[in-house]
Coordinates of C-alpha atoms in Angstrom, one line a residue:
Chain E
M101 CA -22.5 67.2 38.9
T102 CA -20.3 68.5 36.3
Y103 CA -22.5 69.5 33.9
A104 CA -23.8 72.2 36.6
A105 CA -22.9 75.7 36.8
P106 CA -21.3 76.5 40.0
L107 CA -23.6 76.9 43.3
A108 CA -22.9 81.0 43.2
L109 CA -23.9 80.8 40.4
R110 CA -26.8 78.9 40.4
R111 CA -27.7 80.7 43.6
H112 CA -28.4 84.1 41.5
A113 CA -30.0 82.0 38.7
A114 CA -32.6 80.9 40.9
R115 CA -33.6 84.3 42.2
F116 CA -33.5 86.1 38.5
E117 CA -35.9 82.5 37.6
L118 CA -38.5 84.4 36.0
R119 CA -36.4 86.2 33.5
L120 CA -33.4 83.3 32.8
R121 CA -36.9 81.5 31.4
L122 CA -38.3 84.0 29.3
A123 CA -34.8 85.3 27.6
A124 CA -34.4 81.4 26.6
L125 CA -37.8 81.4 25.4
L126 CA -37.8 84.7 23.6
P127 CA -35.6 83.4 21.0
P128 CA -37.8 80.5 19.1
V129 CA -40.8 82.2 19.4
A130 CA -39.1 85.6 17.5
V131 CA -38.7 83.3 15.2
R132 CA -41.9 81.2 14.6
L133 CA -43.4 85.1 14.7
A134 CA -40.6 86.1 12.1
V135 CA -42.2 82.4 10.1
E136 CA -45.5 82.8 11.4
P137 CA -46.7 86.5 11.3
G138 CA -49.7 85.8 12.8
A139 CA -48.8 84.1 15.9
A140 CA -48.1 87.1 17.4
A141 CA -51.9 88.7 18.0
A142 CA -51.6 84.9 19.6
L143 CA -48.6 86.1 21.9
L144 CA -50.2 89.5 22.6
V145 CA -53.0 88.1 23.6
A146 CA -52.0 85.5 26.2
V147 CA -49.6 88.0 27.4
T148 CA -52.2 90.5 28.0
V149 CA -54.0 87.6 29.9
A150 CA -51.6 86.2 32.0
L151 CA -50.6 89.7 33.2
G152 CA -54.7 90.7 33.4
C153 CA -55.5 87.8 36.2
D154 CA -51.8 88.1 37.4
L155 CA -52.8 91.9 38.5
V156 CA -56.5 90.9 39.9
F157 CA -55.0 88.1 41.9
A158 CA -52.5 90.2 43.1
E159 CA -55.2 93.3 44.0
L160 CA -57.7 91.3 45.4
R161 CA -54.9 89.4 47.7
R162 CA -52.1 91.9 48.4
R163 CA -49.7 90.5 47.4
P164 CA -46.9 91.9 44.8
V165 CA -47.1 90.5 40.4
R166 CA -44.2 88.0 40.3
G167 CA -45.2 87.4 36.4
S168 CA -47.4 83.9 36.9
G169 CA -48.1 82.9 34.0
L170 CA -45.4 84.8 31.5
V171 CA -43.6 81.4 30.5
A172 CA -46.9 79.9 30.0
A173 CA -47.7 82.3 27.4
L174 CA -44.2 81.9 25.6
I175 CA -45.2 78.4 25.6
L176 CA -48.5 78.6 24.3
A177 CA -47.7 81.1 21.7
L178 CA -45.0 78.8 19.9
L179 CA -46.9 75.9 20.1
A180 CA -50.3 76.3 19.7
P181 CA -52.1 75.9 16.2
A182 CA -52.2 78.8 14.3
E183 CA -55.8 78.0 13.2
A184 CA -56.4 79.4 17.4
G185 CA -58.9 82.2 17.5
L186 CA -58.0 84.4 20.7
G187 CA -61.2 84.2 22.5
E188 CA -60.2 79.9 22.3
I189 CA -56.5 81.5 23.3
T190 CA -58.0 84.2 26.1
V191 CA -60.0 81.1 27.7
A192 CA -57.3 78.5 28.2
M193 CA -54.7 80.8 28.7
A194 CA -56.9 82.2 31.7
L195 CA -57.7 79.4 33.0
A196 CA -54.5 77.7 33.3
V197 CA -52.8 80.5 35.0
V198 CA -55.3 80.6 37.7
L199 CA -56.2 77.4 37.9
G200 CA -52.0 75.9 37.4
E201 CA -50.6 79.0 39.3
L202 CA -52.4 81.8 40.9
V203 CA -54.8 79.9 43.0
F204 CA -51.9 78.3 44.9
G205 CA -50.2 81.5 45.0
G206 CA -48.9 82.1 41.5
V207 CA -45.6 81.2 39.7
G208 CA -43.5 78.5 42.3
F209 CA -46.7 77.3 44.1
G210 CA -48.7 75.0 42.0
F211 CA -47.6 71.4 40.9
V212 CA -48.0 71.1 37.2
S213 CA -46.2 72.8 34.1
T214 CA -48.4 76.2 33.0
G215 CA -47.6 75.4 29.5
A216 CA -48.3 72.3 30.0
L217 CA -52.0 72.9 31.1
A218 CA -52.5 75.7 29.0
L219 CA -51.6 73.5 25.9
G220 CA -53.8 70.6 27.5
I221 CA -56.7 72.9 27.8
L222 CA -57.0 74.7 24.5
S223 CA -56.6 71.1 23.1
L224 CA -58.7 69.5 25.9
S225 CA -61.7 72.5 24.8
F226 CA -61.6 72.7 21.7
P227 CA -60.6 69.5 20.0
H228 CA -59.5 71.0 16.5
L229 CA -56.8 72.9 18.2
A230 CA -53.9 69.9 19.0
P231 CA -50.5 71.6 20.0
V232 CA -48.1 71.4 16.7
A233 CA -44.4 71.5 17.1
P234 CA -43.0 74.5 16.3
P235 CA -41.0 75.6 12.8
P236 CA -38.0 73.6 13.0
P237 CA -35.6 76.9 13.1
A238 CA -37.7 77.6 16.3
L239 CA -36.3 74.5 17.5
W240 CA -32.4 75.5 16.5
A241 CA -33.2 79.5 17.7
A242 CA -34.3 77.2 21.2
L243 CA -31.2 75.4 21.6
P244 CA -29.2 78.1 23.3
G245 CA -31.6 79.1 26.0
A246 CA -32.0 75.1 26.7
A247 CA -28.8 75.2 27.7
L248 CA -28.6 77.9 29.4
L249 CA -31.9 76.6 31.6
L250 CA -29.8 73.5 31.8
W251 CA -26.8 75.0 32.9
C252 CA -27.8 77.5 35.7
G253 CA -30.3 74.7 37.0
L254 CA -33.5 75.6 36.3
A255 CA -34.2 72.9 34.2
A256 CA -33.5 69.5 36.0
M257 CA -31.0 67.5 34.1
P258 CA -31.8 64.4 35.2
V259 CA -35.2 64.6 33.7
V260 CA -33.8 65.9 30.3
L261 CA -31.8 62.7 29.6
G262 CA -34.5 60.5 31.8
M263 CA -36.5 61.2 28.9
G264 CA -34.0 60.5 26.0
V265 CA -33.9 57.0 28.1
G266 CA -37.4 56.6 28.2
V267 CA -38.0 58.2 24.3
A268 CA -34.8 55.5 23.5
V269 CA -36.9 52.6 25.2
A270 CA -40.5 53.5 23.5
G271 CA -38.5 53.9 19.9
A272 CA -36.8 50.5 20.6
V273 CA -40.5 48.8 21.1
A274 CA -42.8 50.7 19.0
G275 CA -40.4 52.1 16.4
W276 CA -38.4 55.3 16.1
P277 CA -40.7 58.4 15.5
G278 CA -38.0 60.3 13.1
W279 CA -36.0 63.4 13.8
P280 CA -38.4 65.8 13.4
A281 CA -40.2 64.2 16.0
A282 CA -37.3 63.3 18.0
A283 CA -36.3 67.3 18.2
V284 CA -40.0 68.5 19.5
L285 CA -39.3 65.6 22.6
A286 CA -36.4 67.3 23.4
F287 CA -38.0 70.7 23.1
G288 CA -40.6 69.4 25.4
A289 CA -38.1 67.9 27.6
V290 CA -36.9 71.1 28.6
F291 CA -39.0 73.9 28.7
L292 CA -42.4 71.3 29.7
A293 CA -40.9 67.8 31.7
A294 CA -38.0 69.8 32.6
D295 CA -40.5 72.6 34.1
P296 CA -38.8 73.7 37.6
F297 CA -42.2 73.7 39.4
G298 CA -44.3 71.4 37.5
G299 CA -41.9 68.0 38.2
P300 CA -40.3 66.2 41.1
V301 CA -37.0 66.9 42.9
T302 CA -36.2 64.0 44.3
A303 CA -32.6 62.7 41.9
L304 CA -33.9 59.7 41.2
A305 CA -37.9 60.3 40.4
R306 CA -36.9 63.1 38.1
W307 CA -35.0 60.0 36.2
L308 CA -38.3 58.1 36.3
F309 CA -40.7 61.0 35.9
G310 CA -38.0 61.9 32.8
A311 CA -38.5 58.3 31.6
A312 CA -42.0 57.9 31.8
V313 CA -42.4 61.4 30.1
G314 CA -40.7 60.3 27.0
A315 CA -42.1 57.0 27.1
L316 CA -45.9 57.5 27.3
A317 CA -45.2 60.8 24.8
L318 CA -44.0 58.2 22.2
L319 CA -46.3 55.4 22.9
L320 CA -49.0 58.3 22.8
A321 CA -48.6 60.0 19.7
P322 CA -50.0 57.6 17.1
A323 CA -53.4 57.8 19.4
Q324 CA -53.2 61.5 19.7
G325 CA -52.2 62.0 16.1
A326 CA -49.0 63.4 16.8
V327 CA -45.9 64.0 18.6
A328 CA -46.6 67.5 20.6
P329 CA -50.2 66.7 21.7
A330 CA -48.9 63.3 23.1
L331 CA -46.1 65.2 24.7
V332 CA -48.4 67.7 26.5
F333 CA -50.0 64.9 27.8
A334 CA -48.0 63.1 28.7
V335 CA -45.8 65.8 30.8
L336 CA -49.5 66.5 32.7
F337 CA -49.4 62.8 33.8
G338 CA -45.8 63.2 34.7
N339 CA -47.2 66.5 36.6
V340 CA -49.9 64.4 38.9
A341 CA -48.0 61.2 39.4
A342 CA -44.4 63.4 40.7
P343 CA -45.5 64.3 43.8
L344 CA -46.4 60.2 44.6
A345 CA -43.0 59.3 43.3
D346 CA -40.9 61.4 45.0
A347 CA -43.0 60.3 48.6
A348 CA -42.5 57.2 46.9
V349 CA -38.2 56.9 46.4
L350 CA -38.0 58.9 49.9
A351 CA -39.7 56.2 52.0
V352 CA -38.2 53.8 50.3
D353 CA -35.0 55.3 50.9
D354 CA -36.1 55.6 54.9
L355 CA -36.4 51.8 55.3
R356 CA -32.8 51.4 53.1
R357 CA -31.2 53.9 55.7
G358 CA -33.8 51.7 58.7
G359 CA -32.7 48.8 58.1
R360 CA -28.8 49.8 57.5
H361 CA -28.9 51.7 61.0
G362 CA -31.4 49.4 63.4
Chain C
M289 CA -56.2 40.8 29.3
S290 CA -53.3 42.9 30.1
G291 CA -55.7 45.4 27.8
I292 CA -58.5 45.1 30.8
L293 CA -56.1 45.3 33.7
F294 CA -54.6 49.0 31.8
D295 CA -58.3 50.5 30.8
A296 CA -58.6 50.0 34.7
I297 CA -55.9 51.6 36.2
F298 CA -54.9 54.4 33.8
A299 CA -58.1 55.1 31.1
D300 CA -61.4 53.8 32.8
N301 CA -59.5 55.0 36.5
L302 CA -62.7 54.9 38.3
A303 CA -62.2 58.2 40.3
L304 CA -60.1 60.3 37.7
S305 CA -62.0 59.1 35.0
F306 CA -65.7 58.6 36.4
F307 CA -65.1 60.3 39.1
L308 CA -66.7 57.1 41.2
G309 CA -65.5 56.9 45.3
I310 CA -65.4 61.0 45.1
C311 CA -66.5 61.1 49.1
T312 CA -63.9 59.5 50.8
F313 CA -61.8 60.3 48.2
L314 CA -61.0 64.0 49.0
A315 CA -61.8 63.4 52.3
V316 CA -59.6 60.5 53.2
S317 CA -56.5 62.3 51.2
Q318 CA -54.4 64.6 54.0
K319 CA -52.5 62.4 54.7
L320 CA -50.6 59.6 52.6
S321 CA -49.8 57.1 55.1
T322 CA -53.7 56.6 55.3
A323 CA -54.8 57.4 51.3
V324 CA -52.2 54.1 51.1
G325 CA -54.0 52.9 53.7
L326 CA -57.3 52.6 52.8
G327 CA -56.3 52.8 48.6
L328 CA -54.5 49.2 49.9
A329 CA -58.1 48.0 52.1
L330 CA -60.2 49.4 48.8
I331 CA -57.9 47.1 46.6
A332 CA -58.2 44.1 48.7
V333 CA -62.4 44.8 48.5
Q334 CA -62.5 45.2 45.4
G335 CA -60.4 42.1 44.0
V336 CA -62.4 39.5 46.6
T337 CA -66.0 41.2 45.6
V338 CA -66.2 41.9 42.0
P339 CA -64.8 38.6 41.3
L340 CA -67.2 37.3 43.8
N341 CA -69.7 39.3 42.1
A342 CA -69.1 37.8 38.7
L343 CA -69.7 34.2 40.0
I344 CA -73.2 34.9 42.0
Y345 CA -74.6 36.8 38.3
H346 CA -73.9 34.5 36.3
A347 CA -74.3 31.7 38.7
L348 CA -77.6 33.1 39.9
L349 CA -79.0 36.5 38.4
A350 CA -78.5 36.2 34.7
K351 CA -80.7 35.9 32.1
G352 CA -81.3 31.9 32.2
A353 CA -79.3 31.3 35.1
W354 CA -81.7 28.9 36.4
G355 CA -82.4 26.8 33.0
W356 CA -80.8 23.5 34.7
A357 CA -83.9 23.7 37.1
G358 CA -86.4 23.5 34.1
L359 CA -87.0 27.6 34.4
P360 CA -85.2 29.2 31.3
E361 CA -87.4 32.3 31.6
V362 CA -86.2 33.1 35.1
D363 CA -84.1 36.3 34.7
L364 CA -82.8 38.2 38.0
T365 CA -80.8 41.0 36.8
H366 CA -83.4 43.5 39.1
L367 CA -82.0 42.1 42.4
R368 CA -78.1 42.9 41.1
I369 CA -77.4 45.8 43.3
I370 CA -78.9 44.6 46.4
V371 CA -77.1 41.8 46.0
F372 CA -73.7 43.5 45.1
I373 CA -74.2 45.8 48.3
G374 CA -75.1 42.9 50.8
V375 CA -71.7 40.4 49.6
I376 CA -70.3 44.3 49.8
A377 CA -71.2 45.4 53.0
A378 CA -70.1 41.5 54.3
V379 CA -66.6 41.3 52.8
V380 CA -65.6 45.2 54.2
Q381 CA -67.4 44.1 57.7
V382 CA -64.6 41.0 57.8
L383 CA -62.1 43.4 57.0
E384 CA -62.9 46.2 59.6
M385 CA -62.5 43.2 62.1
A386 CA -59.1 41.9 60.1
L387 CA -57.7 45.7 60.1
D388 CA -59.3 46.4 64.0
R389 CA -57.6 43.0 65.0
F390 CA -54.3 43.2 63.0
V391 CA -53.3 46.9 62.3
P392 CA -55.4 49.2 64.8
V393 CA -53.3 52.4 63.7
L394 CA -54.3 52.1 60.3
H395 CA -57.9 50.8 61.8
R396 CA -58.3 54.5 63.9
G397 CA -56.9 56.6 60.5
L398 CA -59.8 55.7 58.3
G399 CA -61.7 55.6 61.4
I400 CA -65.8 56.4 60.0
F401 CA -64.9 55.7 56.1
L402 CA -64.0 52.2 56.3
P403 CA -67.8 50.9 57.2
L404 CA -68.1 53.7 54.8
I405 CA -66.4 51.7 51.4
T406 CA -69.6 49.6 52.1
V407 CA -71.5 52.3 50.0
N408 CA -68.2 53.9 48.6
C409 CA -70.1 53.9 44.2
A410 CA -66.3 52.9 43.4
I411 CA -66.7 49.8 44.4
L412 CA -70.7 49.2 43.4
G413 CA -69.3 50.6 40.3
G414 CA -66.4 48.2 39.6
S415 CA -69.5 45.7 40.4
L416 CA -71.7 46.8 38.0
F417 CA -69.0 47.3 35.4
M418 CA -68.3 44.0 35.2
V419 CA -72.4 43.3 34.6
E420 CA -72.2 46.1 31.7
R421 CA -69.1 44.9 30.0
R422 CA -70.4 41.2 31.1
Y423 CA -66.8 40.1 31.8
D424 CA -65.9 36.4 32.6
I425 CA -64.8 35.7 36.0
A426 CA -61.5 35.5 35.0
E427 CA -61.6 38.8 33.5
A428 CA -64.1 40.0 36.1
A429 CA -61.1 39.7 39.0
I430 CA -58.6 41.5 36.3
W431 CA -61.0 44.2 36.8
G432 CA -61.9 44.3 40.0
I433 CA -57.8 44.6 41.1
G434 CA -57.0 46.2 38.6
S435 CA -59.5 49.4 39.2
G436 CA -59.2 49.0 42.9
I437 CA -55.1 49.3 41.5
G438 CA -56.2 52.7 39.7
W439 CA -58.4 54.2 42.2
A440 CA -55.7 53.6 45.4
L441 CA -53.1 55.7 42.8
A442 CA -55.1 58.3 42.7
I443 CA -56.1 58.8 45.8
A444 CA -52.2 58.3 46.8
A445 CA -51.0 60.9 44.3
L446 CA -53.4 63.0 45.4
A447 CA -52.5 62.5 49.1
A448 CA -49.2 63.0 47.9
I449 CA -50.3 67.0 45.4
R450 CA -52.3 67.8 48.8
E451 CA -49.1 67.1 51.2
R452 CA -46.8 68.9 48.5
L453 CA -49.4 71.7 48.6
R454 CA -49.5 72.6 53.3
Y455 CA -46.5 75.3 51.1
A456 CA -48.7 76.8 48.7
D457 CA -49.9 80.1 49.8
M458 CA -53.7 79.7 48.7
P459 CA -56.7 82.0 49.9
E460 CA -58.5 81.0 52.7
G461 CA -61.5 79.7 50.9
L462 CA -59.9 77.5 48.8
Q463 CA -57.7 75.4 51.8
G464 CA -58.6 72.3 52.6
L465 CA -61.6 70.8 50.2
G466 CA -61.9 73.3 47.9
A467 CA -58.2 72.5 46.2
A468 CA -58.3 69.2 46.7
F469 CA -61.9 69.5 44.4
I470 CA -59.1 71.8 42.2
V471 CA -56.4 69.1 42.0
T472 CA -59.0 67.0 41.5
G473 CA -59.8 68.6 38.0
L474 CA -56.1 69.2 37.4
M475 CA -55.4 64.9 37.9
S476 CA -58.2 63.8 35.6
L477 CA -56.5 66.5 33.0
G478 CA -53.9 64.4 33.7
F479 CA -55.6 61.4 33.3
T480 CA -57.1 62.3 29.8
A481 CA -54.1 61.1 28.2
F482 CA -54.6 57.6 28.2
G483 CA -58.4 57.9 27.2
G484 CA -57.2 58.1 23.3
L485 CA -55.4 54.9 24.0
A486 CA -57.8 52.6 25.0
R487 CA -57.6 49.3 24.1

């Protein structure tokens, strides 16, 4: 694993996981705000709703405030369409942070990528509000953060590489979607699919998960109208199947070992 | 044909798109191994009963099926539910005896839910969809096996998620069934991806 940071640094990163993930998302969000100043209100509302839900749960359950939903709020601010009203953002954000994280015990305890869940709920509840691709400068601005997350192990490299394979294979079958769509997929690979809490944990399952999400995102794109909403739903499906993929990989591993030793 | 198979497994998933068979789905999903066993049992039952019911429906119940006997006006479609249930009950009975004999561990693990497959709405729903969509025998066989696989995948995925959630920090009132309901909702959201892909 030559691409990863030394173990001591990765342990350190795990302790500051939330801060690092927020830092990685700040540049692209800032760029989007610079390009579309109108998105500032959505960002403000999303962050406020996330913190508000977090506070309520912390108060009721006597747990510390741990910043649940903040990453999802930034992702929502980055990928939500400009015409999304503040009420709609509020509904999507509140449902995603409560049903995706807080009922399971807060950030890190859920099993879906909360950012993808927020976008999925937004586009399912209000069909005219499908996720949009971030403006190209924002995608460029996401590069340093993506590198940071991958290096620290907060985004799993096998998921991203697997997704590359899935996109390449599906692209060979269904037609190459073009570089802008590929850039959106790459962004989604690091920030949505390789969510540290929303995917499988065994290496082989991570490859399979990445490949399935990548291929699915590309194949769903014509039906969804664009690659961004297809990506969101592909990630959600991947999250649902991920624990089963892990269990299957472990079971096969068990069988192989059993076969070898006795 | 592959379209029917794909729809049956993903887009028209009986558990997560139509919410059929949810009682068993929620109740027998605490343990992955039991869930997989029930899923396999359901694939077997669904794979046998849907084509069998299709055969009976086309040969005896459909309007005009008695035309060869000089009774073209006879229409027995109103009997389909009771006939389908009878076929399903018989197949489940055979399956239960087979499991008791050959896989007693699974038989004990499934407990009351094995005979209850008889009244599992996913099974009856599978046969009724077959009628409603006018599948022929071959299509019915594909649809039966596919919808069984879809339901089995869904319950296995739910059980895997619930096993992972043992380490979660859920409010007391939501542990167990409450969590299963929420997870089922999120899973259904994940499966909507395929809705736009139909056919």
